[in-house]
DNA sequence: GTCATATTCAACCGATCGGTTGACGATCTT
DNA sequence: AAGATCGTCAACCGATCGGTTGAATATGAC
């Protein structure tokens, strides 16, 4: 039996899906627009979105012929709580954050917005 | 290229591995002792431990013929930071925590210890 | 009605995953 | 030295994953 934690962590394990979540942090998007920056087929992105939706990380609403995708960050709650039960690390560790940015995005600039809030 | 986030989240996506991490939260353990409560072969647990070690979530040190496994919770840091960049949820959401316990452990009792600290 | 756009479905592909089994190399005990 | 214990390795298995392609289905525009 796959619990919600299985599904959420598995959804987060793919870099394409994490990038999609980051894009949706900006604004709701149609499936075609989500797919645009990626070098893969629309069908592949559609599958990724289905996986994110199954994990509850996004919701999808069809208006007309376009399906709008919306971030649902609350779905991270259970996973976040699970991780915090190990609690021996700082909630915001700037070193780790910078290391993450360097690895994941290839830069340590832009998202000052995240730190400011 | 698999980033550290890929590897960490993928490691966390398996319930056996998450349970191993919980066990190691109590104390360091030998591979055989880790395997004992599980209904699967020692070789399978050995593989799970290798995956956790590759993710940096545990370290393994061989003393004599016994290989000791130690939790390394700092490895969760980057993943935790990544998740917190979505930040619209409470750091500790008790409803989600209880829902998680019910689903994952089949009870909502025991780990008051986690809440107390 | 016709055509274009938005999205999914279905079938397929190679690669990886989670598990098994049996053999093996180290290490401790006697 | 012999035997038991600890753990991994290697080969295998079926299932799932991440991607493709081409056809199908809605819906909107003309």
mmCIF file of N, CA, C and O in Angstrom, chain B residues 11-109:
data_model
loop_
_atom_site.group_PDB
_atom_site.id
_atom_site.type_symbol
_atom_site.label_atom_id
_atom_site.label_comp_id
_atom_site.label_asym_id
_atom_site.label_seq_id
_atom_site.Cartn_x
_atom_site.Cartn_y
_atom_site.Cartn_z
ATOM 1 N N UNK B 11 15.197 8.349 -1.949
ATOM 2 C CA UNK B 11 15.466 7.493 -0.792
ATOM 3 C C UNK B 11 14.311 7.533 0.189
ATOM 4 O O UNK B 11 13.940 6.513 0.784
ATOM 5 N N UNK B 12 13.704 8.697 0.352
ATOM 6 C CA UNK B 12 12.616 8.853 1.317
ATOM 7 C C UNK B 12 11.296 8.296 0.800
ATOM 8 O O UNK B 12 10.349 8.128 1.583
ATOM 9 N N UNK B 13 11.229 8.003 -0.485
ATOM 10 C CA UNK B 13 9.957 7.590 -1.084
ATOM 11 C C UNK B 13 9.581 6.154 -0.741
ATOM 12 O O UNK B 13 8.474 5.713 -1.039
ATOM 13 N N UNK B 14 10.479 5.416 -0.125
ATOM 14 C CA UNK B 14 10.187 4.015 0.195
ATOM 15 C C UNK B 14 9.887 3.842 1.685
ATOM 16 O O UNK B 14 10.680 4.274 2.536
ATOM 17 N N UNK B 15 8.760 3.193 2.018
ATOM 18 C CA UNK B 15 8.348 3.079 3.418
ATOM 19 C C UNK B 15 9.321 2.260 4.266
ATOM 20 O O UNK B 15 9.510 2.563 5.441
ATOM 21 N N UNK B 16 9.927 1.243 3.677
ATOM 22 C CA UNK B 16 10.931 0.473 4.419
ATOM 23 C C UNK B 16 12.088 1.370 4.833
ATOM 24 O O UNK B 16 12.538 1.340 5.980
ATOM 25 N N UNK B 17 12.542 2.191 3.893
ATOM 26 C CA UNK B 17 13.670 3.071 4.213
ATOM 27 C C UNK B 17 13.283 4.110 5.245
ATOM 28 O O UNK B 17 14.078 4.430 6.147
ATOM 29 N N UNK B 18 12.067 4.643 5.158
ATOM 30 C CA UNK B 18 11.656 5.610 6.179
ATOM 31 C C UNK B 18 11.585 4.938 7.550
ATOM 32 O O UNK B 18 11.980 5.515 8.560
ATOM 33 N N UNK B 19 11.113 3.692 7.570
ATOM 34 C CA UNK B 19 11.037 3.008 8.860
ATOM 35 C C UNK B 19 12.438 2.758 9.422
ATOM 36 O O UNK B 19 12.668 2.872 10.625
ATOM 37 N N UNK B 20 13.369 2.422 8.546
ATOM 38 C CA UNK B 20 14.755 2.247 8.998
ATOM 39 C C UNK B 20 15.270 3.540 9.632
ATOM 40 O O UNK B 20 15.883 3.518 10.709
ATOM 41 N N UNK B 21 14.997 4.662 8.985
ATOM 42 C CA UNK B 21 15.449 5.942 9.546
ATOM 43 C C UNK B 21 14.858 6.165 10.928
ATOM 44 O O UNK B 21 15.540 6.604 11.857
ATOM 45 N N UNK B 22 13.559 5.817 11.078
ATOM 46 C CA UNK B 22 12.929 5.962 12.388
ATOM 47 C C UNK B 22 13.608 5.089 13.434
ATOM 48 O O UNK B 22 13.814 5.506 14.567
ATOM 49 N N UNK B 23 13.959 3.870 13.027
ATOM 50 C CA UNK B 23 14.631 2.976 13.967
ATOM 51 C C UNK B 23 15.969 3.563 14.396
ATOM 52 O O UNK B 23 16.347 3.502 15.573
ATOM 53 N N UNK B 24 16.678 4.159 13.421
ATOM 54 C CA UNK B 24 18.007 4.696 13.723
ATOM 55 C C UNK B 24 17.925 5.986 14.539
ATOM 56 O O UNK B 24 18.933 6.435 15.104
ATOM 57 N N UNK B 25 16.733 6.562 14.575
ATOM 58 C CA UNK B 25 16.535 7.739 15.426
ATOM 59 C C UNK B 25 16.739 7.359 16.888
ATOM 60 O O UNK B 25 17.210 8.159 17.693
ATOM 61 N N UNK B 26 16.395 6.115 17.221
ATOM 62 C CA UNK B 26 16.570 5.610 18.580
ATOM 63 C C UNK B 26 18.043 5.430 18.926
ATOM 64 O O UNK B 26 18.509 5.897 19.958
ATOM 65 N N UNK B 27 18.736 4.726 18.028
ATOM 66 C CA UNK B 27 20.129 4.388 18.330
ATOM 67 C C UNK B 27 20.809 3.832 17.083
ATOM 68 O O UNK B 27 20.147 3.412 16.144
ATOM 69 N N UNK B 28 22.133 3.842 17.082
ATOM 70 C CA UNK B 28 22.883 3.200 16.008
ATOM 71 C C UNK B 28 22.586 1.707 16.036
ATOM 72 O O UNK B 28 22.339 1.131 17.102
ATOM 73 N N UNK B 29 22.638 1.073 14.861
ATOM 74 C CA UNK B 29 22.302 -0.344 14.791
ATOM 75 C C UNK B 29 23.208 -1.064 13.798
ATOM 76 O O UNK B 29 23.658 -0.475 12.815
ATOM 77 N N UNK B 30 23.397 -2.363 14.030
ATOM 78 C CA UNK B 30 24.080 -3.212 13.069
ATOM 79 C C UNK B 30 23.103 -3.596 11.959
ATOM 80 O O UNK B 30 21.884 -3.605 12.171
ATOM 81 N N UNK B 31 23.651 -3.940 10.788
ATOM 82 C CA UNK B 31 22.817 -4.268 9.632
ATOM 83 C C UNK B 31 21.839 -5.396 9.972
ATOM 84 O O UNK B 31 20.647 -5.314 9.679
ATOM 85 N N UNK B 32 22.332 -6.440 10.603
ATOM 86 C CA UNK B 32 21.482 -7.580 10.944
ATOM 87 C C UNK B 32 20.323 -7.165 11.853
ATOM 88 O O UNK B 32 19.188 -7.613 11.666
ATOM 89 N N UNK B 33 20.602 -6.290 12.801
ATOM 90 C CA UNK B 33 19.555 -5.836 13.709
ATOM 91 C C UNK B 33 18.545 -4.944 13.000
ATOM 92 O O UNK B 33 17.349 -4.989 13.297
ATOM 93 N N UNK B 34 19.028 -4.147 12.054
ATOM 94 C CA UNK B 34 18.096 -3.343 11.269
ATOM 95 C C UNK B 34 17.141 -4.265 10.532
ATOM 96 O O UNK B 34 15.933 -4.032 10.473
ATOM 97 N N UNK B 35 17.689 -5.353 9.984
ATOM 98 C CA UNK B 35 16.888 -6.253 9.147
ATOM 99 C C UNK B 35 15.868 -7.047 9.951
ATOM 100 O O UNK B 35 14.819 -7.422 9.418
ATOM 101 N N UNK B 36 16.160 -7.282 11.208
ATOM 102 C CA UNK B 36 15.380 -8.232 12.008
ATOM 103 C C UNK B 36 13.858 -8.039 11.924
ATOM 104 O O UNK B 36 13.138 -8.985 11.616
ATOM 105 N N UNK B 37 13.321 -6.814 12.148
ATOM 106 C CA UNK B 37 11.857 -6.688 12.152
ATOM 107 C C UNK B 37 11.202 -6.775 10.778
ATOM 108 O O UNK B 37 9.971 -6.829 10.696
ATOM 109 N N UNK B 38 11.965 -6.801 9.704
ATOM 110 C CA UNK B 38 11.373 -6.759 8.370
ATOM 111 C C UNK B 38 11.196 -8.149 7.790
ATOM 112 O O UNK B 38 12.014 -9.044 8.028
ATOM 113 N N UNK B 39 10.142 -8.320 7.034
ATOM 114 C CA UNK B 39 9.854 -9.599 6.396
ATOM 115 C C UNK B 39 10.505 -9.658 5.023
ATOM 116 O O UNK B 39 9.853 -9.908 4.018
ATOM 117 N N UNK B 40 11.800 -9.401 5.006
ATOM 118 C CA UNK B 40 12.504 -9.522 3.736
ATOM 119 C C UNK B 40 13.941 -9.917 4.037
ATOM 120 O O UNK B 40 14.374 -9.897 5.194
ATOM 121 N N UNK B 41 14.657 -10.289 2.979
ATOM 122 C CA UNK B 41 15.993 -10.845 3.166
ATOM 123 C C UNK B 41 16.972 -9.796 3.674
ATOM 124 O O UNK B 41 16.765 -8.583 3.517
ATOM 125 N N UNK B 42 18.042 -10.292 4.244
ATOM 126 C CA UNK B 42 19.118 -9.404 4.686
ATOM 127 C C UNK B 42 19.700 -8.641 3.506
ATOM 128 O O UNK B 42 20.035 -7.447 3.617
ATOM 129 N N UNK B 43 19.814 -9.309 2.376
ATOM 130 C CA UNK B 43 20.382 -8.660 1.194
ATOM 131 C C UNK B 43 19.527 -7.462 0.781
ATOM 132 O O UNK B 43 20.065 -6.413 0.393
ATOM 133 N N UNK B 44 18.217 -7.613 0.879
ATOM 134 C CA UNK B 44 17.327 -6.511 0.511
ATOM 135 C C UNK B 44 17.552 -5.324 1.445
ATOM 136 O O UNK B 44 17.657 -4.173 0.989
ATOM 137 N N UNK B 45 17.647 -5.590 2.751
ATOM 138 C CA UNK B 45 17.888 -4.507 3.704
ATOM 139 C C UNK B 45 19.253 -3.876 3.455
ATOM 140 O O UNK B 45 19.404 -2.655 3.506
ATOM 141 N N UNK B 46 20.228 -4.704 3.136
ATOM 142 C CA UNK B 46 21.561 -4.200 2.831
ATOM 143 C C UNK B 46 21.506 -3.208 1.668
ATOM 144 O O UNK B 46 22.159 -2.162 1.682
ATOM 145 N N UNK B 47 20.691 -3.535 0.661
ATOM 146 C CA UNK B 47 20.529 -2.619 -0.470
ATOM 147 C C UNK B 47 19.853 -1.321 -0.031
ATOM 148 O O UNK B 47 20.281 -0.230 -0.438
ATOM 149 N N UNK B 48 18.808 -1.450 0.788
ATOM 150 C CA UNK B 48 18.138 -0.241 1.272
ATOM 151 C C UNK B 48 19.119 0.651 2.023
ATOM 152 O O UNK B 48 19.126 1.875 1.848
ATOM 153 N N UNK B 49 19.952 0.024 2.846
ATOM 154 C CA UNK B 49 20.931 0.804 3.620
ATOM 155 C C UNK B 49 21.936 1.483 2.696
ATOM 156 O O UNK B 49 22.347 2.617 2.937
ATOM 157 N N UNK B 50 22.313 0.807 1.624
ATOM 158 C CA UNK B 50 23.246 1.412 0.667
ATOM 159 C C UNK B 50 22.620 2.642 0.024
ATOM 160 O O UNK B 50 23.297 3.657 -0.204
ATOM 161 N N UNK B 51 21.326 2.553 -0.262
ATOM 162 C CA UNK B 51 20.633 3.692 -0.870
ATOM 163 C C UNK B 51 20.566 4.864 0.116
ATOM 164 O O UNK B 51 20.803 6.012 -0.253
ATOM 165 N N UNK B 52 20.258 4.550 1.379
ATOM 166 C CA UNK B 52 20.221 5.602 2.401
ATOM 167 C C UNK B 52 21.600 6.227 2.572
ATOM 168 O O UNK B 52 21.726 7.444 2.746
ATOM 169 N N UNK B 53 22.644 5.396 2.513
ATOM 170 C CA UNK B 53 24.005 5.900 2.672
ATOM 171 C C UNK B 53 24.389 6.772 1.472
ATOM 172 O O UNK B 53 25.004 7.824 1.634
ATOM 173 N N UNK B 54 23.995 6.353 0.269
ATOM 174 C CA UNK B 54 24.302 7.137 -0.931
ATOM 175 C C UNK B 54 23.632 8.507 -0.858
ATOM 176 O O UNK B 54 24.163 9.494 -1.363
ATOM 177 N N UNK B 55 22.478 8.552 -0.218
ATOM 178 C CA UNK B 55 21.774 9.828 -0.062
ATOM 179 C C UNK B 55 22.349 10.641 1.083
ATOM 180 O O UNK B 55 21.929 11.774 1.318
ATOM 181 N N UNK B 56 23.264 10.052 1.825
ATOM 182 C CA UNK B 56 23.860 10.741 2.965
ATOM 183 C C UNK B 56 22.992 10.722 4.205
ATOM 184 O O UNK B 56 23.322 11.346 5.209
ATOM 185 N N UNK B 57 21.880 9.985 4.132
ATOM 186 C CA UNK B 57 20.933 9.991 5.258
ATOM 187 C C UNK B 57 21.423 9.139 6.419
ATOM 188 O O UNK B 57 20.965 9.301 7.554
ATOM 189 N N UNK B 58 22.310 8.196 6.133
ATOM 190 C CA UNK B 58 22.973 7.433 7.191
ATOM 191 C C UNK B 58 24.459 7.340 6.848
ATOM 192 O O UNK B 58 24.858 7.559 5.693
ATOM 193 N N UNK B 59 25.262 7.016 7.853
ATOM 194 C CA UNK B 59 26.655 6.661 7.609
ATOM 195 C C UNK B 59 26.838 5.245 8.125
ATOM 196 O O UNK B 59 26.075 4.772 8.967
ATOM 197 N N UNK B 60 27.838 4.559 7.593
ATOM 198 C CA UNK B 60 28.089 3.181 7.991
ATOM 199 C C UNK B 60 29.553 3.032 8.330
ATOM 200 O O UNK B 60 30.421 3.462 7.564
ATOM 201 N N UNK B 61 29.804 2.434 9.457
ATOM 202 C CA UNK B 61 31.183 2.244 9.902
ATOM 203 C C UNK B 61 31.350 0.792 10.329
ATOM 204 O O UNK B 61 30.585 0.270 11.135
ATOM 205 N N UNK B 62 32.355 0.145 9.761
ATOM 206 C CA UNK B 62 32.575 -1.270 10.066
ATOM 207 C C UNK B 62 33.539 -1.410 11.240
ATOM 208 O O UNK B 62 34.664 -0.887 11.199
ATOM 209 N N UNK B 63 33.071 -2.065 12.275
ATOM 210 C CA UNK B 63 33.944 -2.373 13.412
ATOM 211 C C UNK B 63 33.908 -3.875 13.590
ATOM 212 O O UNK B 63 32.874 -4.437 13.945
ATOM 213 N N UNK B 64 35.051 -4.502 13.348
ATOM 214 C CA UNK B 64 35.068 -5.957 13.358
ATOM 215 C C UNK B 64 34.235 -6.454 12.193
ATOM 216 O O UNK B 64 34.350 -5.941 11.081
ATOM 217 N N UNK B 65 33.418 -7.441 12.448
ATOM 218 C CA UNK B 65 32.579 -7.912 11.322
ATOM 219 C C UNK B 65 31.221 -7.247 11.321
ATOM 220 O O UNK B 65 30.380 -7.538 10.471
ATOM 221 N N UNK B 66 31.013 -6.345 12.262
ATOM 222 C CA UNK B 66 29.720 -5.663 12.358
ATOM 223 C C UNK B 66 29.804 -4.291 11.714
ATOM 224 O O UNK B 66 30.747 -3.540 11.955
ATOM 225 N N UNK B 67 28.827 -3.960 10.861
ATOM 226 C CA UNK B 67 28.768 -2.655 10.220
ATOM 227 C C UNK B 67 27.693 -1.845 10.931
ATOM 228 O O UNK B 67 26.509 -2.197 10.889
ATOM 229 N N UNK B 68 28.102 -0.778 11.570
ATOM 230 C CA UNK B 68 27.162 0.027 12.330
ATOM 231 C C UNK B 68 26.567 1.116 11.460
ATOM 232 O O UNK B 68 27.269 1.775 10.696
ATOM 233 N N UNK B 69 25.259 1.304 11.605
ATOM 234 C CA UNK B 69 24.543 2.305 10.823
ATOM 235 C C UNK B 69 24.123 3.437 11.748
ATOM 236 O O UNK B 69 23.559 3.199 12.818
ATOM 237 N N UNK B 70 24.377 4.661 11.291
ATOM 238 C CA UNK B 70 24.123 5.834 12.112
ATOM 239 C C UNK B 70 23.302 6.820 11.314
ATOM 240 O O UNK B 70 23.611 7.100 10.155
ATOM 241 N N UNK B 71 22.269 7.351 11.915
ATOM 242 C CA UNK B 71 21.440 8.364 11.261
ATOM 243 C C UNK B 71 22.247 9.639 11.041
ATOM 244 O O UNK B 71 23.002 10.053 11.912
ATOM 245 N N UNK B 72 22.079 10.240 9.864
ATOM 246 C CA UNK B 72 22.715 11.531 9.571
ATOM 247 C C UNK B 72 21.645 12.533 9.173
ATOM 248 O O UNK B 72 21.451 12.839 7.998
ATOM 249 N N UNK B 73 20.933 13.058 10.139
ATOM 250 C CA UNK B 73 19.749 13.877 9.826
ATOM 251 C C UNK B 73 20.081 15.161 9.065
ATOM 252 O O UNK B 73 19.204 15.718 8.415
ATOM 253 N N UNK B 74 21.323 15.607 9.107
ATOM 254 C CA UNK B 74 21.670 16.825 8.376
ATOM 255 C C UNK B 74 21.435 16.683 6.885
ATOM 256 O O UNK B 74 21.230 17.674 6.181
ATOM 257 N N UNK B 75 21.472 15.453 6.395
ATOM 258 C CA UNK B 75 21.250 15.248 4.962
ATOM 259 C C UNK B 75 19.850 15.680 4.548
ATOM 260 O O UNK B 75 19.591 15.924 3.375
ATOM 261 N N UNK B 76 18.964 15.788 5.523
ATOM 262 C CA UNK B 76 17.609 16.233 5.203
ATOM 263 C C UNK B 76 17.556 17.748 5.004
ATOM 264 O O UNK B 76 16.550 18.283 4.535
ATOM 265 N N UNK B 77 18.638 18.396 5.342
ATOM 266 C CA UNK B 77 18.623 19.857 5.358
ATOM 267 C C UNK B 77 18.263 20.467 4.005
ATOM 268 O O UNK B 77 17.354 21.280 3.909
ATOM 269 N N UNK B 78 18.980 20.040 2.974
ATOM 270 C CA UNK B 78 18.726 20.617 1.647
ATOM 271 C C UNK B 78 17.284 20.374 1.221
ATOM 272 O O UNK B 78 16.611 21.268 0.702
ATOM 273 N N UNK B 79 16.807 19.163 1.474
ATOM 274 C CA UNK B 79 15.436 18.830 1.103
ATOM 275 C C UNK B 79 14.454 19.672 1.906
ATOM 276 O O UNK B 79 13.463 20.183 1.365
ATOM 277 N N UNK B 80 14.753 19.845 3.177
ATOM 278 C CA UNK B 80 13.877 20.645 4.027
ATOM 279 C C UNK B 80 13.821 22.088 3.540
ATOM 280 O O UNK B 80 12.750 22.691 3.454
ATOM 281 N N UNK B 81 14.999 22.603 3.189
ATOM 282 C CA UNK B 81 15.050 23.975 2.687
ATOM 283 C C UNK B 81 14.265 24.099 1.393
ATOM 284 O O UNK B 81 13.513 25.050 1.182
ATOM 285 N N UNK B 82 14.458 23.124 0.535
ATOM 286 C CA UNK B 82 13.716 23.158 -0.730
ATOM 287 C C UNK B 82 12.213 23.232 -0.453
ATOM 288 O O UNK B 82 11.495 24.058 -1.020
ATOM 289 N N UNK B 83 11.748 22.391 0.439
ATOM 290 C CA UNK B 83 10.317 22.352 0.728
ATOM 291 C C UNK B 83 9.851 23.658 1.357
ATOM 292 O O UNK B 83 8.751 24.125 1.082
ATOM 293 N N UNK B 84 10.694 24.221 2.198
ATOM 294 C CA UNK B 84 10.276 25.449 2.864
ATOM 295 C C UNK B 84 10.237 26.627 1.908
ATOM 296 O O UNK B 84 9.640 27.658 2.217
ATOM 297 N N UNK B 85 10.855 26.487 0.729
ATOM 298 C CA UNK B 85 10.776 27.571 -0.240
ATOM 299 C C UNK B 85 9.343 27.700 -0.769
ATOM 300 O O UNK B 85 9.002 28.681 -1.411
ATOM 301 N N UNK B 86 8.509 26.723 -0.470
ATOM 302 C CA UNK B 86 7.095 26.821 -0.855
ATOM 303 C C UNK B 86 6.265 27.398 0.277
ATOM 304 O O UNK B 86 5.111 27.782 0.067
ATOM 305 N N UNK B 87 6.858 27.407 1.419
ATOM 306 C CA UNK B 87 6.508 28.117 2.634
ATOM 307 C C UNK B 87 5.079 28.461 3.012
ATOM 308 O O UNK B 87 4.885 29.070 4.027
ATOM 309 N N UNK B 88 4.080 28.081 2.255
ATOM 310 C CA UNK B 88 2.732 28.490 2.664
ATOM 311 C C UNK B 88 2.086 27.574 3.693
ATOM 312 O O UNK B 88 0.888 27.606 3.878
ATOM 313 N N UNK B 89 2.862 26.706 4.334
ATOM 314 C CA UNK B 89 2.235 25.849 5.340
ATOM 315 C C UNK B 89 2.938 26.038 6.684
ATOM 316 O O UNK B 89 4.090 26.467 6.741
ATOM 317 N N UNK B 90 2.228 25.730 7.723
ATOM 318 C CA UNK B 90 2.786 25.854 9.068
ATOM 319 C C UNK B 90 3.939 24.872 9.254
ATOM 320 O O UNK B 90 3.858 23.727 8.808
ATOM 321 N N UNK B 91 4.989 25.302 9.941
ATOM 322 C CA UNK B 91 6.122 24.411 10.216
ATOM 323 C C UNK B 91 5.672 23.148 10.953
ATOM 324 O O UNK B 91 6.137 22.061 10.665
ATOM 325 N N UNK B 92 4.791 23.314 11.912
ATOM 326 C CA UNK B 92 4.194 22.145 12.555
ATOM 327 C C UNK B 92 2.688 22.276 12.473
ATOM 328 O O UNK B 92 2.082 23.147 13.088
ATOM 329 N N UNK B 93 2.125 21.438 11.643
ATOM 330 C CA UNK B 93 0.679 21.442 11.438
ATOM 331 C C UNK B 93 0.133 20.186 12.108
ATOM 332 O O UNK B 93 0.292 19.075 11.621
ATOM 333 N N UNK B 94 -0.505 20.367 13.233
ATOM 334 C CA UNK B 94 -0.896 19.216 14.042
ATOM 335 C C UNK B 94 -1.919 18.327 13.346
ATOM 336 O O UNK B 94 -1.887 17.107 13.489
ATOM 337 N N UNK B 95 -2.821 18.942 12.587
ATOM 338 C CA UNK B 95 -3.795 18.129 11.853
ATOM 339 C C UNK B 95 -3.072 17.204 10.884
ATOM 340 O O UNK B 95 -3.322 16.009 10.820
ATOM 341 N N UNK B 96 -2.133 17.787 10.131
ATOM 342 C CA UNK B 96 -1.394 16.986 9.163
ATOM 343 C C UNK B 96 -0.573 15.927 9.878
ATOM 344 O O UNK B 96 -0.431 14.805 9.401
ATOM 345 N N UNK B 97 -0.045 16.291 11.020
ATOM 346 C CA UNK B 97 0.782 15.345 11.765
ATOM 347 C C UNK B 97 -0.051 14.145 12.196
ATOM 348 O O UNK B 97 0.377 12.997 12.037
ATOM 349 N N UNK B 98 -1.246 14.429 12.683
ATOM 350 C CA UNK B 98 -2.097 13.333 13.127
ATOM 351 C C UNK B 98 -2.539 12.483 11.936
ATOM 352 O O UNK B 98 -2.551 11.257 11.999
ATOM 353 N N UNK B 99 -2.863 13.153 10.857
ATOM 354 C CA UNK B 99 -3.255 12.419 9.650
ATOM 355 C C UNK B 99 -2.114 11.521 9.198
ATOM 356 O O UNK B 99 -2.312 10.365 8.827
ATOM 357 N N UNK B 100 -0.913 12.052 9.279
ATOM 358 C CA UNK B 100 0.258 11.270 8.903
ATOM 359 C C UNK B 100 0.411 10.060 9.803
ATOM 360 O O UNK B 100 0.608 8.930 9.343
ATOM 361 N N UNK B 101 0.263 10.275 11.094
ATOM 362 C CA UNK B 101 0.421 9.164 12.025
ATOM 363 C C UNK B 101 -0.611 8.079 11.758
ATOM 364 O O UNK B 101 -0.299 6.891 11.731
ATOM 365 N N UNK B 102 -1.831 8.511 11.560
ATOM 366 C CA UNK B 102 -2.903 7.546 11.316
ATOM 367 C C UNK B 102 -2.603 6.702 10.092
ATOM 368 O O UNK B 102 -2.696 5.476 10.120
ATOM 369 N N UNK B 103 -2.180 7.377 9.037
ATOM 370 C CA UNK B 103 -1.906 6.650 7.800
ATOM 371 C C UNK B 103 -0.660 5.798 7.901
ATOM 372 O O UNK B 103 -0.645 4.637 7.518
ATOM 373 N N UNK B 104 0.385 6.394 8.427
ATOM 374 C CA UNK B 104 1.697 5.767 8.334
ATOM 375 C C UNK B 104 1.898 4.718 9.411
ATOM 376 O O UNK B 104 2.509 3.697 9.166
ATOM 377 N N UNK B 105 1.362 4.970 10.592
ATOM 378 C CA UNK B 105 1.644 4.076 11.705
ATOM 379 C C UNK B 105 0.410 3.341 12.203
ATOM 380 O O UNK B 105 0.522 2.403 12.984
ATOM 381 N N UNK B 106 -0.769 3.781 11.746
ATOM 382 C CA UNK B 106 -1.984 3.114 12.199
ATOM 383 C C UNK B 106 -2.392 3.517 13.602
ATOM 384 O O UNK B 106 -3.259 2.924 14.198
ATOM 385 N N UNK B 107 -1.787 4.570 14.135
ATOM 386 C CA UNK B 107 -2.147 5.059 15.467
ATOM 387 C C UNK B 107 -1.812 6.531 15.544
ATOM 388 O O UNK B 107 -1.042 7.047 14.750
ATOM 389 N N UNK B 108 -2.388 7.206 16.508
ATOM 390 C CA UNK B 108 -2.079 8.615 16.686
ATOM 391 C C UNK B 108 -1.654 8.870 18.120
ATOM 392 O O UNK B 108 -1.859 9.928 18.668
ATOM 393 N N UNK B 109 -1.083 7.862 18.741
ATOM 394 C CA UNK B 109 -0.696 7.987 20.147
ATOM 395 C C UNK B 109 0.791 8.271 20.320
ATOM 396 O O UNK B 109 1.242 9.375 20.166
#
